[in-house]
Short mmCIF file of C-alpha atoms in Angstrom, two decimals:
data_model
loop_
_atom_site.label_atom_id
_atom_site.label_comp_id
_atom_site.label_asym_id
_atom_site.label_seq_id
_atom_site.Cartn_x
_atom_site.Cartn_y
_atom_site.Cartn_z
CA UNK W 1 -28.26 -15.01 -8.81
CA UNK W 2 -26.24 -16.96 -6.23
CA UNK W 3 -23.36 -17.32 -8.60
CA UNK W 4 -23.22 -13.65 -9.43
CA UNK W 5 -23.51 -12.75 -5.40
CA UNK W 6 -20.59 -15.16 -4.84
CA UNK W 7 -18.39 -13.39 -7.22
CA UNK W 8 -18.73 -10.42 -4.80
CA UNK W 9 -16.49 -12.13 -2.48
CA UNK W 10 -13.07 -11.63 -3.15
CA UNK W 11 -10.23 -13.63 -1.70
CA UNK W 12 -7.64 -11.34 -1.20
CA UNK W 13 -4.08 -12.17 -1.80
CA UNK W 14 -1.06 -10.05 -0.35
CA UNK W 15 2.08 -11.83 -1.37
CA UNK W 16 3.33 -8.97 -3.59
CA UNK W 17 2.40 -6.60 -0.72
CA UNK W 18 4.39 -8.67 1.91
CA UNK W 19 7.32 -8.55 -0.68
CA UNK W 20 7.02 -4.62 -0.97
CA UNK W 21 6.99 -4.17 2.93
CA UNK W 22 9.98 -6.23 3.19
CA UNK W 23 11.76 -4.38 0.60
CA UNK W 24 10.77 -0.87 1.40
CA UNK W 25 10.39 -1.02 5.22
CA UNK W 26 12.02 -4.34 6.65
CA UNK W 27 15.38 -3.96 4.99
CA UNK W 28 15.85 -0.07 5.36
CA UNK W 29 14.86 -0.26 8.92
CA UNK W 30 17.57 -2.73 9.67
CA UNK W 31 20.12 -0.94 7.69
CA UNK W 32 19.38 2.45 9.59
CA UNK W 33 19.48 0.87 12.95
CA UNK W 34 22.70 -0.76 12.23
CA UNK W 35 24.36 2.53 10.70
CA UNK W 36 23.19 4.94 13.63
CA UNK W 37 24.67 2.44 16.09
CA UNK W 38 28.03 2.83 14.29
CA UNK W 39 27.86 6.46 14.72
CA UNK W 40 26.62 7.08 10.95
CA UNK W 41 25.02 10.73 10.97
CA UNK W 42 21.26 10.32 10.56
CA UNK W 43 20.96 11.82 7.10
CA UNK W 44 23.72 9.75 5.69
CA UNK W 45 22.16 6.59 7.58
CA UNK W 46 18.76 7.16 6.13
CA UNK W 47 20.01 7.91 2.41
CA UNK W 48 22.10 4.91 2.54
CA UNK W 49 19.02 2.78 3.52
CA UNK W 50 16.97 4.48 0.74
CA UNK W 51 19.13 2.92 -1.99
CA UNK W 52 17.24 -0.47 -1.65
CA UNK W 53 13.64 0.66 -2.25
CA UNK W 54 14.93 3.29 -4.79
CA UNK W 55 16.48 0.53 -6.82
CA UNK W 56 13.86 -1.89 -6.58
CA UNK W 57 11.45 0.76 -7.73
CA UNK W 58 13.77 1.74 -10.90
CA UNK W 59 14.14 -2.16 -11.69
CA UNK W 60 10.26 -2.60 -11.43
CA UNK W 61 10.00 0.22 -14.07
CA UNK W 62 12.37 -1.13 -16.31
CA UNK W 63 10.78 -4.60 -16.16
CA UNK W 64 7.24 -3.31 -16.65
CA UNK W 65 8.31 -1.02 -19.51
CA UNK W 66 5.49 1.39 -18.89
CA UNK W 67 4.65 4.15 -16.87
CA UNK W 68 3.58 3.11 -13.36
CA UNK W 69 2.36 6.00 -11.23
CA UNK W 70 2.73 4.30 -7.88
CA UNK W 71 6.50 3.39 -8.59
CA UNK W 72 7.13 6.93 -9.51
CA UNK W 73 5.24 8.37 -6.75
CA UNK W 74 7.49 6.15 -4.39
CA UNK W 75 10.59 7.22 -5.86
CA UNK W 76 9.70 10.87 -5.80
CA UNK W 77 8.91 10.44 -2.22
CA UNK W 78 12.51 8.89 -1.54
CA UNK W 79 14.27 11.99 -3.53
CA UNK W 80 12.15 14.66 -2.03
CA UNK W 81 12.66 13.16 1.55
CA UNK W 82 16.27 12.53 1.17
CA UNK W 83 17.12 15.74 -0.75
CA UNK W 84 15.30 18.09 1.56
CA UNK W 85 17.03 16.33 4.60
CA UNK W 86 20.30 16.77 2.91
CA UNK W 87 19.74 20.71 2.15
CA UNK W 88 18.21 21.33 5.51
CA UNK W 89 20.32 19.01 7.68
CA UNK W 90 17.17 18.00 9.39
CA UNK W 91 16.76 13.96 9.12
CA UNK W 92 13.14 14.50 9.98
CA UNK W 93 12.40 15.07 6.25
CA UNK W 94 13.97 11.79 5.39
CA UNK W 95 11.94 9.87 8.17
CA UNK W 96 8.52 11.43 7.05
CA UNK W 97 9.38 10.75 3.37
CA UNK W 98 6.87 7.86 3.51
CA UNK W 99 3.91 10.16 4.45
CA UNK W 100 4.21 11.76 1.10
CA UNK W 101 3.60 8.47 -0.57
CA UNK W 102 0.87 7.11 1.74
CA UNK W 103 -0.80 10.63 2.06
CA UNK W 104 -1.04 11.17 -1.63
CA UNK W 105 -1.87 7.26 -2.07
CA UNK W 106 -4.82 8.01 0.27
CA UNK W 107 -6.07 10.97 -1.59
CA UNK W 108 -5.87 9.04 -4.89
CA UNK W 109 -7.78 5.98 -3.37
CA UNK W 110 -10.73 8.59 -2.57
CA UNK W 111 -10.35 10.23 -5.69
CA UNK W 112 -10.79 7.18 -7.62
CA UNK W 113 -14.11 6.38 -6.24
CA UNK W 114 -15.46 8.71 -9.04
CA UNK W 115 -13.27 6.97 -11.72
CA UNK W 116 -14.50 4.67 -13.86
CA UNK W 117 -13.06 1.93 -11.21
CA UNK W 118 -11.59 2.42 -8.02
CA UNK W 119 -7.95 2.20 -7.30
CA UNK W 120 -8.43 -1.08 -4.99
CA UNK W 121 -9.89 -2.89 -8.12
CA UNK W 122 -6.69 -2.03 -9.81
CA UNK W 123 -4.43 -3.40 -7.00
CA UNK W 124 -6.55 -6.35 -6.52
CA UNK W 125 -6.19 -7.49 -10.05
CA UNK W 126 -2.43 -7.20 -9.86
CA UNK W 127 -2.10 -8.85 -6.49
CA UNK W 128 -4.76 -11.86 -7.32
CA UNK W 129 -4.38 -12.54 -10.90
CA UNK W 130 -0.60 -12.90 -11.21
CA UNK W 131 -0.60 -11.54 -14.61
CA UNK W 132 -2.54 -14.78 -16.04
CA UNK W 133 -4.84 -13.28 -18.96
CA UNK W 134 -7.83 -15.97 -17.80
CA UNK W 135 -7.78 -14.49 -14.32
CA UNK W 136 -7.60 -10.90 -15.53
CA UNK W 137 -10.43 -11.68 -17.75
CA UNK W 138 -12.55 -13.23 -14.85
CA UNK W 139 -11.44 -10.36 -12.48
CA UNK W 140 -12.61 -7.67 -15.01
CA UNK W 141 -16.11 -9.55 -15.59
CA UNK W 142 -16.76 -9.38 -11.86
CA UNK W 143 -17.14 -5.51 -12.03
CA UNK W 144 -20.32 -6.08 -13.78
CA UNK W 145 -21.76 -7.56 -10.32
CA UNK W 146 -23.18 -4.70 -8.03
CA UNK W 147 -22.42 -6.51 -5.00
CA UNK W 148 -18.76 -6.83 -6.04
CA UNK W 149 -18.65 -2.98 -6.79
CA UNK W 150 -20.15 -2.22 -3.41
CA UNK W 151 -17.48 -4.45 -1.71
CA UNK W 152 -14.55 -2.84 -3.73
CA UNK W 153 -15.69 0.65 -2.99
CA UNK W 154 -16.06 0.15 0.74
CA UNK W 155 -12.68 -1.27 0.85
CA UNK W 156 -11.40 1.77 -1.16
CA UNK W 157 -12.74 3.90 1.31
CA UNK W 158 -11.29 2.09 4.39
CA UNK W 159 -7.82 1.96 2.81
CA UNK W 160 -7.76 5.51 2.03
CA UNK W 161 -8.60 6.59 5.33
CA UNK W 162 -5.89 4.22 7.03
CA UNK W 163 -3.25 5.48 4.59
CA UNK W 164 -4.19 9.30 5.05
CA UNK W 165 -4.39 8.93 9.05
CA UNK W 166 -0.93 7.15 8.58
CA UNK W 167 0.69 9.83 6.96
CA UNK W 168 -0.60 12.62 9.38
CA UNK W 169 0.88 10.53 12.40
CA UNK W 170 4.08 9.78 10.51
CA UNK W 171 4.75 13.49 10.10
CA UNK W 172 3.87 14.22 13.72
CA UNK W 173 6.41 11.44 14.59
CA UNK W 174 9.04 12.46 12.30
CA UNK W 175 9.14 15.95 13.59
CA UNK W 176 8.64 15.55 17.32
CA UNK W 177 10.52 12.41 18.31
CA UNK W 178 14.39 12.02 18.41
CA UNK W 179 15.77 10.28 15.10
CA UNK W 180 16.93 7.39 17.27
CA UNK W 181 13.08 6.86 18.09
CA UNK W 182 11.38 8.09 15.14
CA UNK W 183 13.41 5.67 12.71
CA UNK W 184 11.78 2.68 14.82
CA UNK W 185 8.17 4.27 15.27
CA UNK W 186 7.69 5.40 11.87
CA UNK W 187 8.36 2.19 10.14
CA UNK W 188 6.57 0.38 12.72
CA UNK W 189 3.53 2.39 12.25
CA UNK W 190 3.59 1.80 8.58
CA UNK W 191 3.47 -1.91 9.22
CA UNK W 192 0.86 -1.72 11.99
CA UNK W 193 -1.54 0.19 9.56
CA UNK W 194 -0.81 -2.08 6.80
CA UNK W 195 -1.55 -5.07 8.81
CA UNK W 196 -4.59 -3.62 10.44
CA UNK W 197 -5.88 -3.10 6.97
CA UNK W 198 -5.09 -6.49 5.72
CA UNK W 199 -6.66 -8.03 8.86
CA UNK W 200 -9.72 -6.07 8.43
CA UNK W 201 -10.06 -6.79 4.66
CA UNK W 202 -9.45 -10.35 5.12
CA UNK W 203 -12.10 -10.52 8.18
CA UNK W 204 -14.62 -8.36 5.87
CA UNK W 205 -14.22 -10.70 2.83
CA UNK W 206 -14.48 -13.87 5.00
CA UNK W 207 -17.73 -12.46 6.65
CA UNK W 208 -19.13 -11.96 3.20
CA UNK W 209 -18.38 -15.54 1.86
CA UNK W 210 -19.91 -16.70 5.16
CA UNK W 211 -23.18 -14.72 4.82
CA UNK W 212 -23.41 -15.74 1.17
CA UNK W 213 -22.89 -19.40 1.91
CA UNK W 214 -25.51 -19.05 4.76
CA UNK W 215 -28.11 -17.59 2.27
CA UNK W 216 -27.28 -20.12 -0.36
CA UNK W 217 -27.89 -22.86 1.98
CA UNK W 218 -31.17 -21.41 3.34
#
């Protein structure tokens, strides 16, 4: 019984997520700020900065050689945001493009609660197993544990709420603040939300492990 309960405590690994933030948030942010300070039109600066995450998404799809809905949604958000900004001349659409990704992602997270396995379970397997067959098999086996399922579902709800809230605030930021300010606040908002979710998830899992250890000792 103790072993089954211990399996409910997942040790999260966010290495892949950190890399994604660096490529999709960090580098584009630096590029946009440099270009804006050199007098580049906002829409052009945002379009140039989007090349890096767009190229990374394409490379990922080619390497995986399979349909990845997350990568496709990310690419679609870039295309729609930059395309709409180019046609309308309003850079706010390009600034707000990430809200399409995070908003839909949050909705998908919630919807996945009614699926066979929530989205967090799939992402957790991707980030925690490193593609190792034995680790993947062990991860899949954990789903038979009711405690593990409760943990995964709660984390799914929290991350879904965080993503949807971020999407709403990003849109407000993009369409109410000047471009020079929104291009700073918008990516910063994304980082803050992700960091907050990571901190909460890590603390939550640590608390579970502590309580399980105390229960086992008792």
